[in-house]
Tab-separated table of C-alpha atoms and ligand atoms in Angstrom:
chain	number	residue	atom	x	y	z
F	1	UNK	CA	15.002	8.319	-43.243
F	2	UNK	CA	16.871	6.613	-40.371
F	3	UNK	CA	15.226	3.996	-38.215
F	4	UNK	CA	13.947	4.739	-34.689
F	5	UNK	CA	14.199	2.441	-31.699
F	6	UNK	CA	12.210	2.489	-28.436
F	7	UNK	CA	13.445	0.998	-25.174
F	8	UNK	CA	11.579	1.375	-21.851
F	9	UNK	CA	13.183	1.239	-18.387
F	10	UNK	CA	11.705	1.020	-14.905
F	11	UNK	CA	15.057	0.935	-13.097
F	12	UNK	CA	16.238	3.660	-10.718
F	13	UNK	CA	19.903	2.782	-11.008
F	14	UNK	CA	21.838	2.342	-14.220
F	15	UNK	CA	24.362	-0.488	-14.284
F	16	UNK	CA	26.549	-2.145	-16.909
F	17	UNK	CA	23.742	-4.446	-18.039
F	18	UNK	CA	21.532	-1.469	-18.913
F	19	UNK	CA	24.366	0.272	-20.780
F	20	UNK	CA	25.036	-2.891	-22.793
F	21	UNK	CA	21.353	-3.031	-23.766
F	22	UNK	CA	21.398	0.654	-24.735
F	23	UNK	CA	24.492	0.122	-26.933
F	24	UNK	CA	22.849	-2.797	-28.744
F	25	UNK	CA	19.641	-0.824	-29.243
F	26	UNK	CA	21.585	2.121	-30.676
F	27	UNK	CA	22.960	-0.098	-33.399
F	28	UNK	CA	19.434	-0.458	-34.757
F	29	UNK	CA	18.775	3.285	-35.097
F	30	UNK	CA	18.088	6.518	-33.278
F	31	UNK	CA	17.228	5.592	-29.683
F	32	UNK	CA	14.277	6.935	-27.726
F	33	UNK	CA	14.197	5.807	-24.091
F	34	UNK	CA	10.977	5.534	-22.095
F	35	UNK	CA	10.959	5.815	-18.311
F	36	UNK	CA	8.046	4.071	-16.664
F	37	UNK	CA	5.908	6.371	-14.483
F	38	UNK	CA	6.197	6.158	-10.697
F	39	UNK	CA	2.643	4.843	-10.477
F	40	UNK	CA	3.303	2.024	-12.939
F	41	UNK	CA	6.603	1.052	-11.268
F	42	UNK	CA	5.013	1.083	-7.794
F	43	UNK	CA	2.193	-1.137	-8.978
F	44	UNK	CA	4.214	-3.859	-10.633
F	45	UNK	CA	7.586	-3.900	-8.888
F	46	UNK	CA	8.354	-1.833	-5.816
F	47	UNK	CA	8.221	1.799	-4.820
F	48	UNK	CA	10.769	3.727	-6.955
F	49	UNK	CA	13.591	5.201	-4.893
F	50	UNK	CA	14.212	7.784	-7.620
F	51	UNK	CA	11.143	9.607	-9.034
F	52	UNK	CA	10.382	9.474	-12.763
F	53	UNK	CA	11.409	13.116	-13.260
F	54	UNK	CA	14.918	12.295	-11.963
F	55	UNK	CA	15.103	8.990	-13.842
F	56	UNK	CA	14.325	10.951	-17.005
F	57	UNK	CA	17.338	13.214	-16.385
F	58	UNK	CA	19.571	10.174	-15.794
F	59	UNK	CA	18.777	8.715	-19.207
F	60	UNK	CA	18.876	12.082	-21.012
F	61	UNK	CA	22.531	12.285	-20.094
F	62	UNK	CA	23.593	8.984	-21.581
F	63	UNK	CA	25.518	9.412	-24.821
F	64	UNK	CA	23.542	8.371	-27.863
F	65	UNK	CA	20.071	8.597	-26.264
F	66	UNK	CA	18.274	11.039	-28.563
F	67	UNK	CA	15.155	11.597	-26.488
F	68	UNK	CA	13.511	10.444	-23.243
F	69	UNK	CA	9.752	10.190	-22.769
F	70	UNK	CA	7.645	9.099	-19.795
F	71	UNK	CA	5.633	5.923	-20.328
F	72	UNK	CA	2.585	6.367	-18.086
F	73	UNK	CA	1.268	2.801	-18.105
F	74	UNK	CA	2.636	-0.728	-18.246
F	75	UNK	CA	0.987	-0.997	-21.634
F	76	UNK	CA	3.189	0.413	-24.427
F	77	UNK	CA	0.227	1.160	-26.686
F	78	UNK	CA	-0.164	4.929	-26.368
F	79	UNK	CA	3.599	5.643	-26.415
F	80	UNK	CA	4.080	3.441	-29.476
F	81	UNK	CA	1.129	4.952	-31.313
F	82	UNK	CA	2.617	8.388	-30.751
F	83	UNK	CA	6.250	7.546	-31.622
F	84	UNK	CA	5.664	4.837	-34.250
F	85	UNK	CA	9.182	3.380	-33.795
F	86	UNK	CA	10.621	0.857	-36.229
F	87	UNK	CA	11.869	-1.281	-33.351
F	88	UNK	CA	11.051	-1.930	-29.716
F	89	UNK	CA	13.934	-3.461	-27.796
F	90	UNK	CA	13.406	-5.574	-24.655
F	91	UNK	CA	15.099	-8.375	-22.728
F	92	UNK	CA	13.931	-11.864	-23.677
F	93	UNK	CA	12.473	-12.523	-20.203
F	94	UNK	CA	8.836	-11.631	-20.921
F	95	UNK	CA	7.806	-14.207	-23.544
F	96	UNK	CA	6.338	-16.268	-20.714
F	97	UNK	CA	4.870	-15.218	-17.380
F	98	UNK	CA	2.767	-12.277	-16.287
F	99	UNK	CA	4.240	-9.762	-18.755
F	100	UNK	CA	3.281	-11.881	-21.763
F	101	UNK	CA	0.067	-9.895	-22.489
F	102	UNK	CA	2.121	-6.669	-22.589
F	103	UNK	CA	4.563	-8.287	-25.040
F	104	UNK	CA	1.741	-9.621	-27.219
F	105	UNK	CA	0.222	-6.144	-27.373
F	106	UNK	CA	3.587	-4.593	-28.360
F	107	UNK	CA	3.900	-7.032	-31.279
F	108	UNK	CA	0.327	-6.362	-32.383
F	109	UNK	CA	0.637	-2.546	-32.170
F	110	UNK	CA	4.003	-2.519	-33.978
F	111	UNK	CA	2.498	-4.616	-36.783
F	112	UNK	CA	0.246	-1.620	-37.546
F	113	UNK	CA	3.189	0.108	-39.324
F	114	UNK	CA	5.498	-2.838	-39.954
F	115	UNK	CA	7.506	-2.321	-36.766
F	116	UNK	CA	9.367	-5.150	-35.056
F	117	UNK	CA	10.127	-6.357	-31.528
F	118	UNK	CA	13.822	-7.153	-31.000
F	119	UNK	CA	14.754	-9.165	-27.922
F	120	UNK	CA	18.200	-9.539	-26.405
F	121	UNK	CA	19.182	-12.104	-23.771
F	122	UNK	CA	18.207	-10.867	-20.305
F	123	UNK	CA	21.145	-10.403	-17.970
F	124	UNK	CA	20.375	-12.028	-14.609
F	125	UNK	CA	23.896	-11.392	-13.304
F	126	UNK	CA	24.272	-12.053	-9.551
F	127	UNK	CA	25.881	-8.644	-8.952
F	128	UNK	CA	22.841	-6.854	-10.442
F	129	UNK	CA	20.503	-8.943	-8.313
F	130	UNK	CA	22.541	-7.971	-5.263
F	131	UNK	CA	22.151	-4.263	-6.188
F	132	UNK	CA	18.404	-4.729	-6.342
F	133	UNK	CA	18.371	-6.498	-2.974
F	134	UNK	CA	20.317	-3.628	-1.421
F	135	UNK	CA	17.903	-1.066	-2.812
F	136	UNK	CA	14.945	-3.011	-1.510
F	137	UNK	CA	16.561	-3.141	1.942
F	138	UNK	CA	16.940	0.631	1.894
F	139	UNK	CA	13.181	0.989	1.505
F	140	UNK	CA	12.840	-0.516	4.992
F	141	UNK	CA	14.841	2.253	6.707
F	142	UNK	CA	12.595	4.477	8.884
F	143	UNK	CA	13.431	7.761	7.145
F	144	UNK	CA	12.618	6.370	3.705
F	145	UNK	CA	9.653	4.358	4.843
F	146	UNK	CA	7.853	7.084	6.789
F	147	UNK	CA	7.204	9.458	3.890
F	148	UNK	CA	6.199	6.771	1.439
F	149	UNK	CA	2.476	6.860	2.242
F	150	UNK	CA	2.299	10.573	1.473
F	151	UNK	CA	4.244	10.030	-1.749
F	152	UNK	CA	2.026	7.116	-2.770
F	153	UNK	CA	-1.030	9.313	-2.196
F	154	UNK	CA	0.571	12.052	-4.343
F	155	UNK	CA	1.424	9.596	-7.113
F	156	UNK	CA	-1.646	7.336	-7.129
F	157	UNK	CA	-4.299	9.311	-5.187
F	158	UNK	CA	-5.645	5.949	-4.037
F	159	UNK	CA	-3.959	3.423	-1.784
F	160	UNK	CA	-4.964	0.064	-0.319
F	161	UNK	CA	-3.829	-1.303	3.041
F	162	UNK	CA	-4.177	-4.797	4.485
F	163	UNK	CA	-3.986	-5.647	8.183
F	164	UNK	CA	-0.876	-7.238	9.622
F	165	UNK	CA	-0.606	-8.289	13.262
F	166	UNK	CA	2.776	-10.043	13.381
F	167	UNK	CA	5.868	-10.696	11.288
F	168	UNK	CA	4.220	-13.517	9.352
F	169	UNK	CA	1.107	-11.579	8.326
F	170	UNK	CA	3.436	-8.651	7.573
F	171	UNK	CA	5.287	-10.885	5.108
F	172	UNK	CA	2.006	-11.973	3.531
F	173	UNK	CA	0.966	-8.336	3.009
F	174	UNK	CA	4.436	-7.469	1.733
F	175	UNK	CA	4.706	-10.310	-0.772
F	176	UNK	CA	1.232	-11.177	-2.036
F	177	UNK	CA	0.944	-10.308	-5.723
F	178	UNK	CA	-1.682	-11.167	-8.307
F	179	UNK	CA	-1.173	-10.677	-12.007
F	180	UNK	CA	-3.781	-9.056	-14.156
F	181	UNK	CA	-3.692	-7.658	-17.710
F	182	UNK	CA	0.094	-7.858	-17.908
F	183	UNK	CA	0.467	-5.911	-14.661
F	184	UNK	CA	0.660	-6.832	-11.026
F	185	UNK	CA	-1.573	-5.921	-8.109
F	186	UNK	CA	-0.321	-5.750	-4.566
F	187	UNK	CA	-1.199	-3.965	-1.311
F	188	UNK	CA	0.348	-0.528	-0.955
F	189	UNK	CA	0.485	-0.381	2.826
F	190	UNK	CA	-0.173	-2.220	6.110
F	191	UNK	CA	-2.778	-1.543	8.787
F	192	UNK	CA	-1.819	-2.258	12.341
F	193	UNK	CA	-5.314	-2.889	13.673
F	194	UNK	CA	-6.046	-2.574	17.400
F	195	UNK	CA	-8.668	-5.316	17.008
F	196	UNK	CA	-6.267	-7.821	15.412
F	197	UNK	CA	-3.266	-6.880	17.543
F	198	UNK	CA	-5.422	-7.408	20.668
F	199	UNK	CA	-7.052	-10.577	19.324
F	200	UNK	CA	-3.640	-12.086	18.518
F	201	UNK	CA	-2.805	-11.629	22.194
F	202	UNK	CA	-6.117	-13.091	23.352
F	203	UNK	CA	-7.262	-9.713	24.699
F	204	UNK	CA	-10.387	-7.606	24.033
F	205	UNK	CA	-10.110	-4.505	21.818
F	206	UNK	CA	-10.487	-1.963	24.663
F	207	UNK	CA	-7.093	-0.206	24.684
F	208	UNK	CA	-5.943	-2.857	27.127
F	209	UNK	CA	-2.874	-3.910	25.125
F	210	UNK	CA	-0.504	-1.109	26.086
F	211	UNK	CA	1.564	1.023	23.718
F	212	UNK	CA	4.829	-0.712	24.577
F	213	UNK	CA	3.316	-3.986	23.447
F	214	UNK	CA	1.780	-2.405	20.332
F	215	UNK	CA	5.216	-0.949	19.448
F	216	UNK	CA	6.702	-4.433	19.796
F	217	UNK	CA	4.252	-5.648	17.138
F	218	UNK	CA	5.259	-2.768	14.872
F	219	UNK	CA	8.884	-3.706	15.379
F	220	UNK	CA	8.274	-7.357	14.476
F	221	UNK	CA	6.552	-6.290	11.255
F	222	UNK	CA	9.091	-3.610	10.397
F	223	UNK	CA	11.999	-5.986	10.730
F	224	UNK	CA	10.798	-8.138	7.838
F	225	UNK	CA	8.892	-5.747	5.538
F	226	UNK	CA	9.274	-2.460	3.634
F	227	UNK	CA	5.746	-1.167	3.010
F	228	UNK	CA	4.364	1.922	4.782
F	229	UNK	CA	2.491	1.344	8.045
F	230	UNK	CA	-0.783	2.915	9.164
F	231	UNK	CA	-1.172	2.543	12.924
F	232	UNK	CA	-4.543	2.234	14.652
F	233	UNK	CA	-4.032	4.558	17.629
F	234	UNK	CA	-7.491	3.899	19.179
F	235	UNK	CA	-8.537	7.137	20.977
F	236	UNK	CA	-4.938	8.331	21.231
F	237	UNK	CA	-5.441	8.441	25.030
F	238	UNK	CA	-4.890	11.719	26.855
F	239	UNK	CA	-3.511	14.519	24.683
F	240	UNK	CA	-0.571	14.694	27.092
F	241	UNK	CA	0.197	11.029	26.272
F	242	UNK	CA	-0.642	11.220	22.565
F	243	UNK	CA	2.216	13.634	21.889
F	244	UNK	CA	4.681	11.004	23.064
F	245	UNK	CA	3.001	8.324	20.957
F	246	UNK	CA	3.342	10.571	17.911
F	247	UNK	CA	7.049	11.082	18.542
F	248	UNK	CA	7.663	7.358	19.003
F	249	UNK	CA	5.694	6.264	15.952
F	250	UNK	CA	7.352	8.907	13.814
F	251	UNK	CA	10.816	7.891	14.979
F	252	UNK	CA	10.054	4.220	14.224
F	253	UNK	CA	9.152	5.071	10.625
F	254	UNK	CA	5.360	4.634	10.836
F	255	UNK	CA	3.603	6.731	8.175
F	256	UNK	CA	0.226	7.520	9.715
F	257	UNK	CA	-1.637	7.248	13.004
F	258	UNK	CA	-5.421	7.195	13.023
F	259	UNK	CA	-7.180	8.260	16.232
F	260	UNK	CA	-10.918	8.082	16.825
F	261	UNK	CA	-13.101	10.711	18.476
F	262	UNK	CA	-14.191	8.652	21.465
F	263	UNK	CA	-13.421	8.998	25.193
F	264	UNK	CA	-13.518	6.768	28.211
F	265	UNK	CA	-13.489	3.005	27.837
F	266	UNK	CA	-13.153	2.383	24.117
F	267	UNK	CA	-15.044	-0.531	22.567
F	268	UNK	CA	-14.716	-1.767	19.020
F	269	UNK	CA	-16.751	0.361	16.598
F	270	UNK	CA	-18.430	-2.654	15.050
F	271	UNK	CA	-20.446	-3.030	18.312
F	272	UNK	CA	-22.011	0.354	17.450
F	273	UNK	CA	-24.723	1.327	19.945
F	274	UNK	CA	-25.025	-2.219	21.375
F	275	UNK	CA	-22.489	-1.158	24.032
F	276	UNK	CA	-21.961	2.153	25.847
F	277	UNK	CA	-19.485	4.312	23.930
F	278	UNK	CA	-18.897	8.016	24.429
F	279	UNK	CA	-17.978	10.378	21.629
F	280	UNK	CA	-15.494	13.100	22.429
F	281	UNK	CA	-16.631	16.694	21.949
F	282	UNK	CA	-15.345	18.502	18.896
F	283	UNK	CA	-13.172	21.050	20.677
F	284	UNK	CA	-11.552	18.555	23.041
F	285	UNK	CA	-10.652	16.154	20.197
F	286	UNK	CA	-9.452	19.038	17.994
F	287	UNK	CA	-7.089	20.002	20.810
F	288	UNK	CA	-5.629	16.458	20.776
F	289	UNK	CA	-5.067	16.699	17.025
F	290	UNK	CA	-3.416	20.107	17.367
F	291	UNK	CA	-1.128	18.750	20.097
F	292	UNK	CA	-0.172	15.734	17.944
F	293	UNK	CA	0.575	17.906	14.924
F	294	UNK	CA	2.721	20.250	17.005
F	295	UNK	CA	4.668	17.310	18.448
F	296	UNK	CA	5.775	15.716	15.192
F	297	UNK	CA	9.092	16.602	13.665
F	298	UNK	CA	8.424	15.909	9.990
F	299	UNK	CA	5.624	16.588	7.523
F	300	UNK	CA	6.045	12.979	6.350
F	301	UNK	CA	4.191	11.644	9.374
F	302	UNK	CA	0.420	11.913	8.975
F	303	UNK	CA	-2.256	12.235	11.644
F	304	UNK	CA	-5.722	11.071	10.642
F	305	UNK	CA	-8.898	11.918	12.561
F	306	UNK	CA	-11.492	9.151	12.663
F	307	UNK	CA	-15.112	10.188	12.992
F	308	UNK	CA	-17.504	7.906	14.876
F	309	UNK	CA	-20.738	9.875	14.353
F	310	UNK	CA	-22.294	7.334	11.980
F	311	UNK	CA	-21.248	4.392	14.194
F	312	UNK	CA	-22.859	6.073	17.214
F	313	UNK	CA	-25.886	7.228	15.187
F	314	UNK	CA	-25.319	10.925	15.687
F	315	UNK	CA	-26.164	11.722	12.076
F	316	UNK	CA	-24.554	12.947	8.879
F	317	UNK	CA	-24.499	16.633	9.833
F	318	UNK	CA	-22.501	15.849	12.951
F	319	UNK	CA	-20.052	13.749	10.889
F	320	UNK	CA	-19.574	16.543	8.348
F	321	UNK	CA	-19.199	19.215	11.062
F	322	UNK	CA	-16.485	17.107	12.691
F	323	UNK	CA	-14.700	16.466	9.403
F	324	UNK	CA	-14.441	20.198	8.829
F	325	UNK	CA	-13.365	20.965	12.406
F	326	UNK	CA	-10.728	18.220	12.577
F	327	UNK	CA	-9.263	19.213	9.213
F	328	UNK	CA	-9.055	22.817	10.448
F	329	UNK	CA	-7.301	21.555	13.587
F	330	UNK	CA	-4.580	20.128	11.324
F	331	UNK	CA	-5.606	16.519	10.597
F	332	UNK	CA	-3.817	15.336	7.431
F	333	UNK	CA	-6.650	12.946	6.599
F	334	UNK	CA	-10.021	11.895	7.936
F	335	UNK	CA	-11.535	8.477	8.342
F	336	UNK	CA	-15.285	7.973	8.279
F	337	UNK	CA	-16.625	4.704	9.614
F	338	UNK	CA	-19.910	2.804	9.389
F	339	UNK	CA	-21.025	-0.635	10.488
F	340	UNK	CA	-23.913	-0.893	8.045
F	341	UNK	CA	-23.867	-3.441	5.254
F	342	UNK	CA	-25.372	-0.845	2.940
F	343	UNK	CA	-22.628	1.529	1.722
F	344	UNK	CA	-25.173	4.351	1.296
F	345	UNK	CA	-24.225	6.484	4.308
F	346	UNK	CA	-20.519	6.376	3.441
F	347	UNK	CA	-21.279	7.280	-0.175
F	348	UNK	CA	-23.500	10.152	0.998
F	349	UNK	CA	-20.748	11.394	3.333
F	350	UNK	CA	-18.174	11.346	0.512
F	351	UNK	CA	-20.476	13.240	-1.798
F	352	UNK	CA	-21.186	15.981	0.759
F	353	UNK	CA	-17.614	16.226	2.042
F	354	UNK	CA	-16.131	16.529	-1.435
F	355	UNK	CA	-18.412	19.506	-2.217
F	356	UNK	CA	-16.331	21.660	0.110
F	357	UNK	CA	-13.027	19.789	0.445
F	358	UNK	CA	-11.403	18.284	-2.631
F	359	UNK	CA	-7.970	17.780	-1.096
F	360	UNK	CA	-8.055	16.094	2.330
F	361	UNK	CA	-7.524	12.338	1.932
F	362	UNK	CA	-10.470	10.224	3.100
F	363	UNK	CA	-9.872	6.794	4.634
F	364	UNK	CA	-12.469	3.987	4.606
F	365	UNK	CA	-12.596	0.630	6.388
F	366	UNK	CA	-15.153	-1.367	4.398
F	367	UNK	CA	-15.559	-4.348	6.721
F	368	UNK	CA	-19.385	-4.312	6.777
F	369	UNK	CA	-20.014	-2.311	3.596
F	370	UNK	CA	-17.824	-4.603	1.529
F	371	UNK	CA	-19.748	-4.767	-1.767
F	372	UNK	CA	-18.194	-1.692	-3.412
F	373	UNK	CA	-15.036	-2.104	-5.518
F	374	UNK	CA	-11.873	-0.093	-4.972
F	375	UNK	CA	-12.344	1.513	-8.404
F	376	UNK	CA	-15.759	2.818	-7.368
F	377	UNK	CA	-14.514	4.159	-4.028
F	378	UNK	CA	-11.714	5.957	-5.848
F	379	UNK	CA	-14.140	7.478	-8.283
F	380	UNK	CA	-16.340	8.646	-5.383
F	381	UNK	CA	-13.414	10.487	-3.828
F	382	UNK	CA	-11.961	8.054	-1.271
F	383	UNK	CA	-8.164	7.821	-1.024
F	384	UNK	CA	-7.319	4.939	1.304
F	385	UNK	CA	-9.180	1.664	1.665
F	386	UNK	CA	-8.155	-0.478	4.630
F	387	UNK	CA	-8.921	-4.199	4.834
F	388	UNK	CA	-8.862	-4.161	8.615
F	389	UNK	CA	-9.253	-7.744	9.843
F	390	UNK	CA	-9.617	-10.221	6.972
F	391	UNK	CA	-6.327	-12.094	7.518
F	392	UNK	CA	-7.130	-12.689	11.183
F	393	UNK	CA	-10.669	-13.780	10.334
F	394	UNK	CA	-9.301	-16.186	7.715
F	395	UNK	CA	-6.835	-17.738	10.155
F	396	UNK	CA	-9.089	-18.340	13.181
F	397	UNK	CA	-11.558	-20.815	11.583
F	398	UNK	CA	-8.639	-22.709	9.990
F	399	UNK	CA	-6.786	-23.241	13.283
F	400	UNK	CA	-9.987	-24.028	15.207
F	401	UNK	CA	-10.829	-26.676	12.622
F	402	UNK	CA	-7.379	-28.292	12.866
F	403	UNK	CA	-7.547	-28.321	16.684
F	404	UNK	CA	-10.993	-29.948	16.610
F	405	UNK	CA	-10.145	-32.534	13.942
F	406	UNK	CA	-7.128	-33.825	15.879
F	407	UNK	CA	-9.176	-34.092	19.104
F	408	UNK	CA	-11.963	-35.915	17.330
F	409	UNK	CA	-9.677	-38.381	15.513
F	410	UNK	CA	-7.169	-38.995	18.311
F	411	UNK	CA	-4.392	-38.408	15.765
F	412	UNK	CA	-3.244	-35.816	13.209
F	413	UNK	CA	-3.518	-37.803	9.973
F	414	UNK	CA	-7.077	-36.673	9.102
F	415	UNK	CA	-6.281	-32.969	9.228
F	416	UNK	CA	-3.082	-33.259	7.220
F	417	UNK	CA	-4.655	-32.538	3.849
F	418	UNK	CA	-5.879	-29.135	5.057
F	419	UNK	CA	-2.402	-28.168	6.279
F	420	UNK	CA	0.589	-26.587	4.627
F	421	UNK	CA	3.098	-29.370	3.906
F	422	UNK	CA	5.810	-29.585	6.534
F	423	UNK	CA	8.549	-29.134	3.921
F	424	UNK	CA	6.904	-25.854	2.820
F	425	UNK	CA	6.541	-24.380	6.302
F	426	UNK	CA	10.231	-24.872	7.079
F	427	UNK	CA	11.110	-22.974	3.919
F	428	UNK	CA	8.385	-20.339	4.231
F	429	UNK	CA	10.710	-17.792	5.766
F	430	UNK	CA	13.886	-17.516	3.687
F	431	UNK	CA	17.146	-17.148	5.594
F	432	UNK	CA	19.053	-13.933	4.956
Y	501	SPV	C1	-9.451	-2.029	13.893
Y	501	SPV	O1	-9.142	-2.745	12.947
Y	501	SPV	O2	-9.033	-2.210	15.046
Y	501	SPV	C2	-10.348	-0.888	13.700
Y	501	SPV	C3	-11.322	-0.922	12.595
Y	501	SPV	O3	-10.306	0.029	14.480
Y	501	SPV	S1	-12.820	-1.488	13.249
Y	501	SPV	O4	-12.586	-2.796	13.840
Y	501	SPV	O5	-13.783	-1.571	12.149
Y	501	SPV	O6	-13.276	-0.538	14.250
Y	502	MG	MG1	-9.249	-0.365	16.241
């Protein structure tokens, strides 16, 4: 019987380098191509511009490819155990670095039936790198960016977002990656927090920083990043104003606005009942949601209703009643908030809410109730976890400390070891 060869691709364009690899693989036997699932590609590389179903069709139409299968995970194990190929073909660029555990596993699994890993020199041609750069740039365009949160929710059902309050923190959220089990973990989206946006401007979080200024922050972040943006819309203001905010955010390429059911002078939720805060009534807030939904021009743009009943100690029944009403009014997602350290009331809400609504995405901001892992929230039925202020809270003590040290020492030498080297800061932002 002839030999079989397996070769897996994550690419959404096919160029000469890929064809050359395919031709070499075909010389070893009958070629089965794997396309990596959208979820796996999004987690380790970047959001795929072409979905797996389309990428499958692309490869099916290349001469000499006998079959195309979808590889669901970065690990090859289950695909290999099913296909039992004689050879796996790969570029030689994974013997070191974060993909090494995946490679080691391939060798070990293949050994089970005497299969072999065959590696060809990886083509790092400048023209292919340029193609990749161009594709990445396309992800930043408003029309492509806007719908990406919805698509990520469809693909992964669970998304993480980290706060960004300027271009620099945007870049940190865009580019931070940690490697784990042969894969890569990164944030899926960015949260444009009212607290951090206000704090960065030295202002309190009371809807004082006006929309024009908030849009400027969005613009700064959008110019240098590609990930979807979730905008903290505070109360949304008057319904008559909110409709314009929706139009503007949608046009800019923002993916979701979250508005909270409070009226009058808004204070940060983490104050809870220590300050006077007024909750909007259900019908009035539902009307604002309906107006926002009617104003948008695409289904890509999502409006999320944030429920403050637990923050304001109005009880679980009130929170659940609001969740149902706001969803009926058209909210694409709901956010439930708590300022307790104990995650119990959020867990109880999720359990009750999911008894009657399995579909509406639920957003959490676990600033106080921070002991629960993302995996557990996902399993309990949450869909978006937002890390709302951690980058700002990391930065403030560091800059205060540097300012104090220099004052105390009458010179800068003593604080130098806590600082980023000068030669690194001038190269931190690459030139285009
Ligand atoms: C924000 O980040 O501005 C929020 C979340 O609205 S919280 O501060 O927890 O209210
Ligand atoms: Mg806020």
